[in-house]
Short mmCIF file of C-alpha atoms and ligand atoms in Angstrom, two decimals:
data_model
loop_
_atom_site.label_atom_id
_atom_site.label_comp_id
_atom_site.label_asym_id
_atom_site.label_seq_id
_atom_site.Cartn_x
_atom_site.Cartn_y
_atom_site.Cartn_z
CA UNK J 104 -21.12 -2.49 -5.52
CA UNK J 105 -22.82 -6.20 -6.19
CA UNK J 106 -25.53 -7.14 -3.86
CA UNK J 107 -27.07 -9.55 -5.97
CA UNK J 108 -24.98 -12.57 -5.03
CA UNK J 109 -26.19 -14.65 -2.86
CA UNK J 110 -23.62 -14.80 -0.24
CA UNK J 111 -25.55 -16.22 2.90
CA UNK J 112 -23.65 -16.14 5.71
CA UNK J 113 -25.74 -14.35 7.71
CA UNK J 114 -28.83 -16.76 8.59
CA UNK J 115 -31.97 -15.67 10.87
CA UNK J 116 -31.48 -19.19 12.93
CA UNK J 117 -28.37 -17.78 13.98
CA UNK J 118 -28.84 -14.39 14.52
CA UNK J 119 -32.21 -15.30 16.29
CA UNK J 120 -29.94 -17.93 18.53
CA UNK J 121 -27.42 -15.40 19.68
CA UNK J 122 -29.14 -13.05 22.47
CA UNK J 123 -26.09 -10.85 22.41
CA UNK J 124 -27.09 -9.63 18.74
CA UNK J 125 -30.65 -8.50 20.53
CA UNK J 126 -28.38 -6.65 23.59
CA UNK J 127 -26.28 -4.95 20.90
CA UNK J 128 -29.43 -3.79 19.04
CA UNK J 129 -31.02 -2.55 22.05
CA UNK J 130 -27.96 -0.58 23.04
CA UNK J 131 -27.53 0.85 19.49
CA UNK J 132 -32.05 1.86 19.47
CA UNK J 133 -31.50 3.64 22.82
CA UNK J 134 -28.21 5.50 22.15
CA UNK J 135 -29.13 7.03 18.46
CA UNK J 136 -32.63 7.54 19.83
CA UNK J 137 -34.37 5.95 16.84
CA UNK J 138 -37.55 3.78 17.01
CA UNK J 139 -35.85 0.55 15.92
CA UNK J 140 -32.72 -0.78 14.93
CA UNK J 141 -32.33 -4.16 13.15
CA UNK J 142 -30.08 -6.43 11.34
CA UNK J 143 -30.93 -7.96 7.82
CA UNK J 144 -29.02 -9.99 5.74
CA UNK J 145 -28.57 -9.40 1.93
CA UNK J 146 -29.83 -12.53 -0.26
CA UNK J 147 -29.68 -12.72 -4.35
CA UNK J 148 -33.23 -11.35 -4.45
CA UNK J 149 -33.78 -9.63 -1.17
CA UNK J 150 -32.76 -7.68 2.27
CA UNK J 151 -33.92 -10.20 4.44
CA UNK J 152 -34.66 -9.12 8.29
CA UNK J 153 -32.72 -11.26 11.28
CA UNK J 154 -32.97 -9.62 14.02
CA UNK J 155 -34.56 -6.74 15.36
CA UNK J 156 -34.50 -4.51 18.89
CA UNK J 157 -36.33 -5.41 21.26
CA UNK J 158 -38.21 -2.60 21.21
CA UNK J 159 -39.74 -1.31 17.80
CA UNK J 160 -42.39 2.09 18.34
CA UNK J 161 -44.50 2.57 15.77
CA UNK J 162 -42.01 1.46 12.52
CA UNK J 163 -44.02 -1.95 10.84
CA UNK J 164 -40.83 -4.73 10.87
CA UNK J 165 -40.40 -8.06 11.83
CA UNK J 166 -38.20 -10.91 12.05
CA UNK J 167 -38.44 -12.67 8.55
CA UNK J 168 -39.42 -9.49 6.53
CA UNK J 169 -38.27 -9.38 3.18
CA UNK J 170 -37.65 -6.02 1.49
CA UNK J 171 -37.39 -5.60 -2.51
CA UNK J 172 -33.53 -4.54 -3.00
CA UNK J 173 -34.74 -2.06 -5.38
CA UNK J 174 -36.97 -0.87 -2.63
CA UNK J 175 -34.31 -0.11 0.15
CA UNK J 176 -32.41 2.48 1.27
CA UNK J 177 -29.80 -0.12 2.94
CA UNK J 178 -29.00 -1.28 -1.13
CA UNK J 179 -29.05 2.47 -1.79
CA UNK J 180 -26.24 3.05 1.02
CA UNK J 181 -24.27 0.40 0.12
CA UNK J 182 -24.22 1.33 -3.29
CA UNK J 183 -23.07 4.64 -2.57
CA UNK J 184 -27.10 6.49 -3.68
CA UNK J 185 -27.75 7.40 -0.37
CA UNK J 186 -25.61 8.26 2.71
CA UNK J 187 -25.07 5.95 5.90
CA UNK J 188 -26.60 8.91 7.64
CA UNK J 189 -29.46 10.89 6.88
CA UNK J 190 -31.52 13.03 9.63
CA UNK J 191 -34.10 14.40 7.65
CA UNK J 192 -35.36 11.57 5.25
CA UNK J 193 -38.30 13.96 4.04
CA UNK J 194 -36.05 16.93 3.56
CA UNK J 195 -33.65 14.62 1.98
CA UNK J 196 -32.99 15.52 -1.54
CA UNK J 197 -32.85 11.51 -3.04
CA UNK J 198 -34.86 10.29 -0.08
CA UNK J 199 -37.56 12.27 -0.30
CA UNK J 200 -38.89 10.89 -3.36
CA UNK J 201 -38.66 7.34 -2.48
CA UNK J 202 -41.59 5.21 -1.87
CA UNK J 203 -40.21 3.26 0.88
CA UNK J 204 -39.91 6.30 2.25
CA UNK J 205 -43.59 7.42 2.48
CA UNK J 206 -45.10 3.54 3.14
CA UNK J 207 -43.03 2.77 5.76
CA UNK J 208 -42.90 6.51 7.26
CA UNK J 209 -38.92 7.17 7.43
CA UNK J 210 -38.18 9.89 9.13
CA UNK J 211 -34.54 9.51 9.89
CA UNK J 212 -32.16 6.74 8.79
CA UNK J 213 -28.59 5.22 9.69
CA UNK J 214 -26.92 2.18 8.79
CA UNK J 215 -23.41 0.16 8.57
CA UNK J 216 -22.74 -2.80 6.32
CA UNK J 217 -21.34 -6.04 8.16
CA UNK J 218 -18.83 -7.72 6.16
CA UNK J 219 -17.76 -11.04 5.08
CA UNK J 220 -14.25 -12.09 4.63
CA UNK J 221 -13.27 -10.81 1.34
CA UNK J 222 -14.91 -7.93 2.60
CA UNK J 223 -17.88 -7.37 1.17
CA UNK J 224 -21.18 -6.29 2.22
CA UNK J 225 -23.52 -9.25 3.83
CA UNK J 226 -25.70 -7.69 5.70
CA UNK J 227 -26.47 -4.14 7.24
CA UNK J 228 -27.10 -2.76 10.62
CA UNK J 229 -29.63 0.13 10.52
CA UNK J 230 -31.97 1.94 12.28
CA UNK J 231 -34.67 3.73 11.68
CA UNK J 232 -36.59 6.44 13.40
CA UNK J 233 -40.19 7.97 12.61
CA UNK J 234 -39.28 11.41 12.87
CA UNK J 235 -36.34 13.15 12.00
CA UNK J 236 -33.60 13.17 14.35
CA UNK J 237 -30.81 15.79 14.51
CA UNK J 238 -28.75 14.31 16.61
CA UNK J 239 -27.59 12.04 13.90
CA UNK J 240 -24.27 12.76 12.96
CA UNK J 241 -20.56 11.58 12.38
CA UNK J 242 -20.57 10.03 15.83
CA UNK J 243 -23.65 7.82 14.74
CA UNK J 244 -21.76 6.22 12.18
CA UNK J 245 -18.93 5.41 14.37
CA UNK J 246 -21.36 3.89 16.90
CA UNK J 247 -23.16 2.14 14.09
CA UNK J 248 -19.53 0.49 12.69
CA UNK J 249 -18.72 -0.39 15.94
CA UNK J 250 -21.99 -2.26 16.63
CA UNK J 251 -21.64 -3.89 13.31
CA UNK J 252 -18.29 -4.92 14.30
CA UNK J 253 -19.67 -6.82 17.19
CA UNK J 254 -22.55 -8.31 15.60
CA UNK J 255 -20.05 -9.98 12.94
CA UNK J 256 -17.80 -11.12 15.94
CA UNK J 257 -20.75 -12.64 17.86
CA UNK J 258 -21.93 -14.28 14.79
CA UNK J 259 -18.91 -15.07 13.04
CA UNK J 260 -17.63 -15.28 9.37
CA UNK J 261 -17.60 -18.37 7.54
CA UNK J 262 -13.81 -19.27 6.74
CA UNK J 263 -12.47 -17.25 9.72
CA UNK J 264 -13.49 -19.52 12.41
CA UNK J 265 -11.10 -17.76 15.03
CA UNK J 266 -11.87 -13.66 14.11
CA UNK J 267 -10.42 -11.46 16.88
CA UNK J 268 -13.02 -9.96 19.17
CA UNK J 269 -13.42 -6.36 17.58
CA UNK J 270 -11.45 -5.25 20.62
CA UNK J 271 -8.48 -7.07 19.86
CA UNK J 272 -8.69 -5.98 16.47
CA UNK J 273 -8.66 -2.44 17.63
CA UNK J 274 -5.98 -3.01 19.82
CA UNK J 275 -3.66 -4.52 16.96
CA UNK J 276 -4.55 -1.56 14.77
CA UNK J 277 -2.37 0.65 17.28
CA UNK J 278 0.36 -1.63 17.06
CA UNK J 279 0.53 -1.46 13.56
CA UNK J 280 0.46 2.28 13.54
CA UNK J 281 3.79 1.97 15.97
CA UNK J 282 5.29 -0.47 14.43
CA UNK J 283 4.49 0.23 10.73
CA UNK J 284 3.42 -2.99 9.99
CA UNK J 285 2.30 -2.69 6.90
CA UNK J 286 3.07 -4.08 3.04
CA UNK J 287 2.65 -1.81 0.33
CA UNK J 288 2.03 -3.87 -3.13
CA UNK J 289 1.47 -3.00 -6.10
CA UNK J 290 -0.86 -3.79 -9.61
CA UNK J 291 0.23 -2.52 -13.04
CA UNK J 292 -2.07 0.29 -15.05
CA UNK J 293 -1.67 -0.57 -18.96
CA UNK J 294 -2.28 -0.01 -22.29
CA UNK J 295 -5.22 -1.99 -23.56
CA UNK J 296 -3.94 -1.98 -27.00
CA UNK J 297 -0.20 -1.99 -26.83
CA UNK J 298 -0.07 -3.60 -22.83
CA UNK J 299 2.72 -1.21 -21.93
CA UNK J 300 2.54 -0.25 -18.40
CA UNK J 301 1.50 3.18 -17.58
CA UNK J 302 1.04 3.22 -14.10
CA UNK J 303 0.62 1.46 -10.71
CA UNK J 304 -1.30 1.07 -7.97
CA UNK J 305 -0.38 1.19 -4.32
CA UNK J 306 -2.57 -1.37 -2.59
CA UNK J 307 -1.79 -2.09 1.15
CA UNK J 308 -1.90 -5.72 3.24
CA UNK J 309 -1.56 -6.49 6.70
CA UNK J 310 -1.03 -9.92 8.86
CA UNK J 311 -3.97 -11.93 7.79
CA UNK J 312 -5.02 -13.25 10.38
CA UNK J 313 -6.17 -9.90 12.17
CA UNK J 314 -7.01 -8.52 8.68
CA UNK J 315 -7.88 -10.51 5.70
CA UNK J 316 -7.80 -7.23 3.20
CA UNK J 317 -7.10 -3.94 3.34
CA UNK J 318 -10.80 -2.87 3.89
CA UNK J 319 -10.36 -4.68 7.14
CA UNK J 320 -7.65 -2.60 8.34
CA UNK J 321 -9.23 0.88 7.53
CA UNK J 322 -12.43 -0.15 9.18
CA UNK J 323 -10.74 -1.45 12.59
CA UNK J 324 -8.76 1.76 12.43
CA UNK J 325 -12.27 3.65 11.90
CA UNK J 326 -13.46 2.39 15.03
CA UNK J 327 -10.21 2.69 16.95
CA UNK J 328 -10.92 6.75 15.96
CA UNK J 329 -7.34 6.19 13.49
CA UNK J 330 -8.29 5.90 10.51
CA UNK J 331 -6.70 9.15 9.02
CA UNK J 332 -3.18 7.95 10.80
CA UNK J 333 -3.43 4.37 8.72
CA UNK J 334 -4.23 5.84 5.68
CA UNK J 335 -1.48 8.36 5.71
CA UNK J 336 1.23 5.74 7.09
CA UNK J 337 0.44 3.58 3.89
CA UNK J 338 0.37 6.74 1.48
CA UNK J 339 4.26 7.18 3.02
CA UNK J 340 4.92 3.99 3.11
CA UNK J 341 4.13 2.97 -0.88
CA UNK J 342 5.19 7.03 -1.41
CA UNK J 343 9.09 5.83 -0.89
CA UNK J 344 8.98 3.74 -4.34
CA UNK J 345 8.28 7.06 -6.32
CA UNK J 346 11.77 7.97 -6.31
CA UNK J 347 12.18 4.30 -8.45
CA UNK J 348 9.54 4.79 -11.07
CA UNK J 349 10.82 4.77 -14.72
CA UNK J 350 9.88 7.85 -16.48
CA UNK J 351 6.06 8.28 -18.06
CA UNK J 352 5.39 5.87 -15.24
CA UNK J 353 2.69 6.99 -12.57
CA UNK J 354 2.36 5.48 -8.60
CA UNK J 355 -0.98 6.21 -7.41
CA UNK J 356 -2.29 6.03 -3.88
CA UNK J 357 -5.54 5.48 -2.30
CA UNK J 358 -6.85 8.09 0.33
CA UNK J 359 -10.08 9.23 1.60
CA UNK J 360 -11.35 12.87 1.58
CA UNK J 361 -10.21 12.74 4.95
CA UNK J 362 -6.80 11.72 4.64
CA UNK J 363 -6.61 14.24 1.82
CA UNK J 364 -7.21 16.93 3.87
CA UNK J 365 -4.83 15.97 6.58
CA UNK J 366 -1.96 18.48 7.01
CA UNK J 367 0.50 15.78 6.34
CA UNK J 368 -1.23 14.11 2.99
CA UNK J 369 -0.02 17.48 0.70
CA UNK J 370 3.60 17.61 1.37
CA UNK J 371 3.95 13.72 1.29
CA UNK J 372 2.31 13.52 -2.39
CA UNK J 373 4.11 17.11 -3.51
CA UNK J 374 7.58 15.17 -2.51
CA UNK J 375 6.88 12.19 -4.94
CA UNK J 376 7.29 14.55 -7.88
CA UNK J 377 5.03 14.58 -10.70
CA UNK J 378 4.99 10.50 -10.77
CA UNK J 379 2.39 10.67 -8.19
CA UNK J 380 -1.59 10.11 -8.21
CA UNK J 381 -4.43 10.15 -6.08
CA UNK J 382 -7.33 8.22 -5.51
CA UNK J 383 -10.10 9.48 -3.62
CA UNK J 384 -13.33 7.02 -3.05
CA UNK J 385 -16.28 8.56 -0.77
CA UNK J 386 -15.49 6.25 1.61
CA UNK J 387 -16.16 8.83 4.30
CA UNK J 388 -18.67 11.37 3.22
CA UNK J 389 -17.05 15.01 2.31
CA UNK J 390 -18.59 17.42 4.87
CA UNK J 391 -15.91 20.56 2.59
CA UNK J 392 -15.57 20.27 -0.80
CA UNK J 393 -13.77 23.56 -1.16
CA UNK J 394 -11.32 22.70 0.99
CA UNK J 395 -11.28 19.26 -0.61
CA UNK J 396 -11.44 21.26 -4.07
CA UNK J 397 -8.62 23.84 -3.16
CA UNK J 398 -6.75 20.67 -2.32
CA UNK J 399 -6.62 19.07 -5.60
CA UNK J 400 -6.34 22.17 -7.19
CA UNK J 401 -2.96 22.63 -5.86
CA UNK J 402 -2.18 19.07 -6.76
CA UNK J 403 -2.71 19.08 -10.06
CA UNK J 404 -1.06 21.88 -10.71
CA UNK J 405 1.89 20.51 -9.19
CA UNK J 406 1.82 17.99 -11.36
CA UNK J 407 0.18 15.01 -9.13
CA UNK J 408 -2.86 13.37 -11.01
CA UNK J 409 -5.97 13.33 -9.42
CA UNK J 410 -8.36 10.12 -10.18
CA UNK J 411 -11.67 9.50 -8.89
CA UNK J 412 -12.28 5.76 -8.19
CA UNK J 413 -14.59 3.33 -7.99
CA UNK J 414 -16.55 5.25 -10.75
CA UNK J 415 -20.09 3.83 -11.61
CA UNK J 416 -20.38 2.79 -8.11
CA UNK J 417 -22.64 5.40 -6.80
CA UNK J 418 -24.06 8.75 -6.35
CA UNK J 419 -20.81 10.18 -4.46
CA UNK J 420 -18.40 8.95 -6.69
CA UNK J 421 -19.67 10.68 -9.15
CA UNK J 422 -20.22 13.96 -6.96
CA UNK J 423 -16.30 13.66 -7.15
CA UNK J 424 -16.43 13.75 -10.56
CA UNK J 425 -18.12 16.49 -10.82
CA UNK J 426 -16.37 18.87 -8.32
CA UNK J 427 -12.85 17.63 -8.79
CA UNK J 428 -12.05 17.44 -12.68
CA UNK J 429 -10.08 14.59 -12.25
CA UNK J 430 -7.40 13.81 -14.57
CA UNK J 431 -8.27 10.07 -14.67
CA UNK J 432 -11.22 8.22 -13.64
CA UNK J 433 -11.51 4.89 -12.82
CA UNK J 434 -14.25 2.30 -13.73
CA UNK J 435 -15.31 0.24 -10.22
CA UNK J 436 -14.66 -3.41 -11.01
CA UNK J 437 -18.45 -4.24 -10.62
CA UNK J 438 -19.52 -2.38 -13.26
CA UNK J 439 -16.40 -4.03 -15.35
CA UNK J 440 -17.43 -7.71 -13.96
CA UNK J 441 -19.34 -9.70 -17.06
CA UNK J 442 -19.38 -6.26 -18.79
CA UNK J 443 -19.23 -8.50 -22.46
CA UNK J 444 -22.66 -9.94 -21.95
CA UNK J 445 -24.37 -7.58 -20.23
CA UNK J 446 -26.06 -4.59 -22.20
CA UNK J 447 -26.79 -3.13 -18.53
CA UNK J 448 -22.94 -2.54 -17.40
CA UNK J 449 -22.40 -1.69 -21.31
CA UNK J 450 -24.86 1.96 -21.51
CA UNK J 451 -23.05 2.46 -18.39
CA UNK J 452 -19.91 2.02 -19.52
CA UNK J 453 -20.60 4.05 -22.60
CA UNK J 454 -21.92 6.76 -20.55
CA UNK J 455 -18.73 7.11 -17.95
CA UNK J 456 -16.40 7.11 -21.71
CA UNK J 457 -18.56 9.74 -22.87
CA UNK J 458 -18.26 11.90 -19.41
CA UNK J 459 -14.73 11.41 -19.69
CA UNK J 460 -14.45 12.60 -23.05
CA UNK J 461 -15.63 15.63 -22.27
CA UNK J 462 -14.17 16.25 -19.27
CA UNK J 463 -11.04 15.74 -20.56
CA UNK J 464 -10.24 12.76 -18.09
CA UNK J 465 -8.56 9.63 -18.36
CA UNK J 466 -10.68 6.33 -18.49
CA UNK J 467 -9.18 2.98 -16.31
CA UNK J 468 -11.02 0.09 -16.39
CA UNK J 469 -10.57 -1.85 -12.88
CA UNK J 470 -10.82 -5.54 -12.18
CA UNK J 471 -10.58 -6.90 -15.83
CA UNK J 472 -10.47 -11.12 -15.18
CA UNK J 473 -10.99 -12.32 -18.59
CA UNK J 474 -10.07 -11.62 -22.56
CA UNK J 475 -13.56 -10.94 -23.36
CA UNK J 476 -14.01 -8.26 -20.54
CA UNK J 477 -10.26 -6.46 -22.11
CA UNK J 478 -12.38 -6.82 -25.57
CA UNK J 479 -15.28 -5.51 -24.75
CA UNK J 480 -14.15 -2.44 -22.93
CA UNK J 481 -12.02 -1.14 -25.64
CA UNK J 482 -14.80 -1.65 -28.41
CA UNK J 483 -16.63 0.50 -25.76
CA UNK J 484 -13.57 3.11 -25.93
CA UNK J 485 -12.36 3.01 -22.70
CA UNK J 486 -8.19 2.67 -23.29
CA UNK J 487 -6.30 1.78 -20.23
CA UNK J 488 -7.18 -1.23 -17.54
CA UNK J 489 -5.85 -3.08 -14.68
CA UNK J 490 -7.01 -6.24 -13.15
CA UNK J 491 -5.79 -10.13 -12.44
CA UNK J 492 -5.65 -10.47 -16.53
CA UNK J 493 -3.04 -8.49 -16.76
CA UNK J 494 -1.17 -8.52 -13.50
CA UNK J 495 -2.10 -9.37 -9.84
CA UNK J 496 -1.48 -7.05 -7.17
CA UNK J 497 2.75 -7.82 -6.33
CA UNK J 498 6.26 -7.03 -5.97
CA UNK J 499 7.59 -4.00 -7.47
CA UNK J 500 9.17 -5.62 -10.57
CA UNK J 501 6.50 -7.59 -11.23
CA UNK J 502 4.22 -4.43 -11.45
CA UNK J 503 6.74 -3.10 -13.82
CA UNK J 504 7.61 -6.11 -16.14
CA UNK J 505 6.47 -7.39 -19.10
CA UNK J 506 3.60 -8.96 -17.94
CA UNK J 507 0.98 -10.99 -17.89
CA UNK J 508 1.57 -11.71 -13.77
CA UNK J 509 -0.54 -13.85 -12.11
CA UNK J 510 1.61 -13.77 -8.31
CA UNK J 511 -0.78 -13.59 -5.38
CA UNK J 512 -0.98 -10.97 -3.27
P1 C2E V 842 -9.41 0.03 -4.92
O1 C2E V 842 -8.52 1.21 -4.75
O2 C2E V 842 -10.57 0.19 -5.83
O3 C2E V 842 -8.48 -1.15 -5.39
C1 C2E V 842 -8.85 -2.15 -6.28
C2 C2E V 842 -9.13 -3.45 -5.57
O4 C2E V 842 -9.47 -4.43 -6.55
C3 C2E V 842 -7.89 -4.02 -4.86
O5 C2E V 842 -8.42 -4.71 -3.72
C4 C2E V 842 -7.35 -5.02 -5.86
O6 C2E V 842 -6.54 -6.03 -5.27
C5 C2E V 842 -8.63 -5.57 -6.44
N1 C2E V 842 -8.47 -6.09 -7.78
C6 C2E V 842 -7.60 -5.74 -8.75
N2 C2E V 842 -7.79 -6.43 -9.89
C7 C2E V 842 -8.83 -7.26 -9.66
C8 C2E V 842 -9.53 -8.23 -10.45
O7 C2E V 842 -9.23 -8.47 -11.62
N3 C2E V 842 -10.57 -8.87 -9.86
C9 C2E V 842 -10.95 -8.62 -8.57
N4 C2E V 842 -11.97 -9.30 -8.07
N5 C2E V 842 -10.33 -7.70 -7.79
C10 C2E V 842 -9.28 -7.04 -8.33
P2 C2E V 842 -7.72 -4.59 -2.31
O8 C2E V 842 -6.24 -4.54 -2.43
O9 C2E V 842 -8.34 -5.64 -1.44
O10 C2E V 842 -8.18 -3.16 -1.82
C11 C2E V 842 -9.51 -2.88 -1.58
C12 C2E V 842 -9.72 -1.41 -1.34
O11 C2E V 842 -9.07 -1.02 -0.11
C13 C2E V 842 -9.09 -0.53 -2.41
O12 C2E V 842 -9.99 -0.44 -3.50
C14 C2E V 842 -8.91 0.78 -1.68
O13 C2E V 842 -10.10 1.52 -1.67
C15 C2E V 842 -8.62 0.31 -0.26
N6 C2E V 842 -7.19 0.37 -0.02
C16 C2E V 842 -6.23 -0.57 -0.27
N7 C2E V 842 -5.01 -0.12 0.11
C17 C2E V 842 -5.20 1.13 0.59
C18 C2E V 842 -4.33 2.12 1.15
O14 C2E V 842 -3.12 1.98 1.27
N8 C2E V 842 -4.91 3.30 1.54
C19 C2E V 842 -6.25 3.52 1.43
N9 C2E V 842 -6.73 4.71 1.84
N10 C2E V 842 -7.10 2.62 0.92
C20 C2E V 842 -6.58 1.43 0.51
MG1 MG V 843 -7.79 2.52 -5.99
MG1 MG V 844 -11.45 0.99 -7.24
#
């Protein structure tokens, strides 16, 4: 995931105006039990720090602060290196070794990102506590999401002048659950070389106005404790089309471990036929890979493909990798973005086509814009893409045509 852009929305003047930000902070320090909790903001160069609790204990940070990005475990989390949680910094098996880790003294860690419009990380919520502290867990992160939840409502988003109070967004999230208000669209897989379609994607949308994408959505229905009910009513819901697909034609759908491992996920996906993939992303952290294994196991021998997204994002997408033998995996659209001019996202590139050689998987590029990025990527090897070049997330037959499409979502 890009942090580098300098996206700015979140300014100390107003986080320092807005006392409310403080009260949440406060809350958040006293009911994880940490030493401070604080809110920075994520600038080209740097996490920059906005707000802080009121009180701090021993942990050195102030208002103003500005922390290296390669330095931080917030950059870390959001790029999938580190969890959102960690108890034990020291026992930690990445943290450990950090230097932050030492000069500032971590002992325990938890954070949430805050999120612009489009949906993407601005800032982070975190706190931090001295020594370790067990009692961080699942419920942490669902306090932490909700607090970051108000913090963006009490500061607001650029763009969305009139946001829903969280609590209203939480509230809509159940009616959408009842009354299945949700639009299933879809973005063609091809070809590189020849552009025939070989599969496509299930993406979901809601009513803008309570949630501008899909990442919206899943993180209201986090906090409403529904998220696992969302994801599975939009796996059925796209899951109808499978019985139109033309043959050597694959739907995929997106779940989280999670939702996988929901009773009602494996029959769903087993009733598409063998048209059918999955996507898993660590968007919630896997606390049972052998169920999650056993799982996709059973899939794939049924015949439903199972693809690891978001690849080259982060530490637990490739733990995925690893532990699943995927059938396809799919490059995250950062590491695709400017990949013909930049010898960085190139190694990588070469290194996921070389993985996925000899794993035997499939290799999707995701979020290909431009000629040059197509170009690049298959001089790199890597055989079968999706993005706005080639077709924008859309109706059914557009998915399926001849393409190029360039139809909004
Ligand atoms: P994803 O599965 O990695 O989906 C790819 C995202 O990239 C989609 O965003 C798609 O619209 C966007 N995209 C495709 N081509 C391009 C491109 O060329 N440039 C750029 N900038 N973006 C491109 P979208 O639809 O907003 O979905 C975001 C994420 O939300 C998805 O990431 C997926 O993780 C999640 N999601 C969406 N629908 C569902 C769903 O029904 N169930 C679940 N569990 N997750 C979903
Ligand atoms: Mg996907
Ligand atoms: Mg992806």
């Amino acid at each position: 995931m890009s942090v580098a852009e300098d996206r700015g929305p979140l300014t100390a003047a107003r986080a320092a105006q807005e006392p409310g930000v403080r009260q949440i902070l406060d809350r958040v320090r006293e009911h994880l039990q940490m030493d401070i909790a604080f809110l920075s903001g994520l600038t080209r160069s740097a996490e920059v720090v906005l707000a802080t609790s009121t009180e701090t204990g021993p942990m050195q940070m102030a208002v103003g602060d500005e922390l290296d990005l390669d330095d931080t475990y917030c950059v870390r989390v959001l790029s999938g290196l580190l969890p959102p949680v960690i108890p034990d910094a020291r026992r930690h098996p990445e943290a450990r070794d950090l230097d932050v880790t030492h000069e500032m003294g971590i002992g325990a860690y938890a954070g949430a990102p805050l999120r612009g419009p489009d949906g993407k990380p601005v800032g982070m919520l975190c706190c931090l506590g001295q020594g370790a502290n067990p009692l961080l867990g699942e419920d942490a992160l669902r306090v932490l999401g909700l607090a970051a939840a108000l913090v963006e409502d009490h500061l607001g988003v650029p763009g969305l002048p009139h946001r829903p109070a969280v609590s209203d967004r939480v509230r809509r999230v159940r009616t959408v659950l009842e009354r299945e208000e949700i639009r299933t669209v879809f973005q063609r897989v091809e070809h590189l070389g020849s552009g025939t379609v070989v599969a496509v994607e299930a993406l979901s949308r809601f009513d803008p106005r309570w949630f501008p994408t899909p990442v919206h959505a899943f993180a209201a229905a986090q906090a409403a404790g529904c998220a696992v009910d969302l994801e599975v009513l939009a796996a059925r819901r796209a899951l109808r089309h499978a019985v139109r697909l033309p043959a050597d034609v694959r739907l995929s759908v997106n779940l989280s471990a999670d939702a996988l491992l929901d009773p009602r996920t494996e029959p769903l996906l087993l009733a598409g036929g063998g048209g059918v993939g999955v996507e898993l992303t660590e968007h919630t952290p896997v606390h049972d890979y052998g169920r999650l294994v056993a799982v996709t196991d059973r899939l794939r021998d049924a015949g439903v493909q199972v693809v690891v997204d978001d690849a080259g994002a982060g530490y637990a997408s490739l733990r995925h990798v690893l532990r699943l033998r995927p059938t396809a995996i799919k490059l995250d659209l950062d590491l695709v973005r400017g990949i013909d001019a930049d010898p960085v996202r190139q190694a990588l590139a070469r290194a996921v086509v070389d993985f996925a050689g000899s794993v035997g998987a499939w290799l999707v590029a995701e979020g290909i814009e431009t000629p040059a990025e197509r170009d690049a990527l298959l001089d790199l090897g890597v055989h079968f893409g999706q993005g706005y070049l080639l077709g924008r997330p859309g109706a059914w037959e557009d998915a399926l045509g001849d393409g190029p499409f360039h139809r909004d979502a």
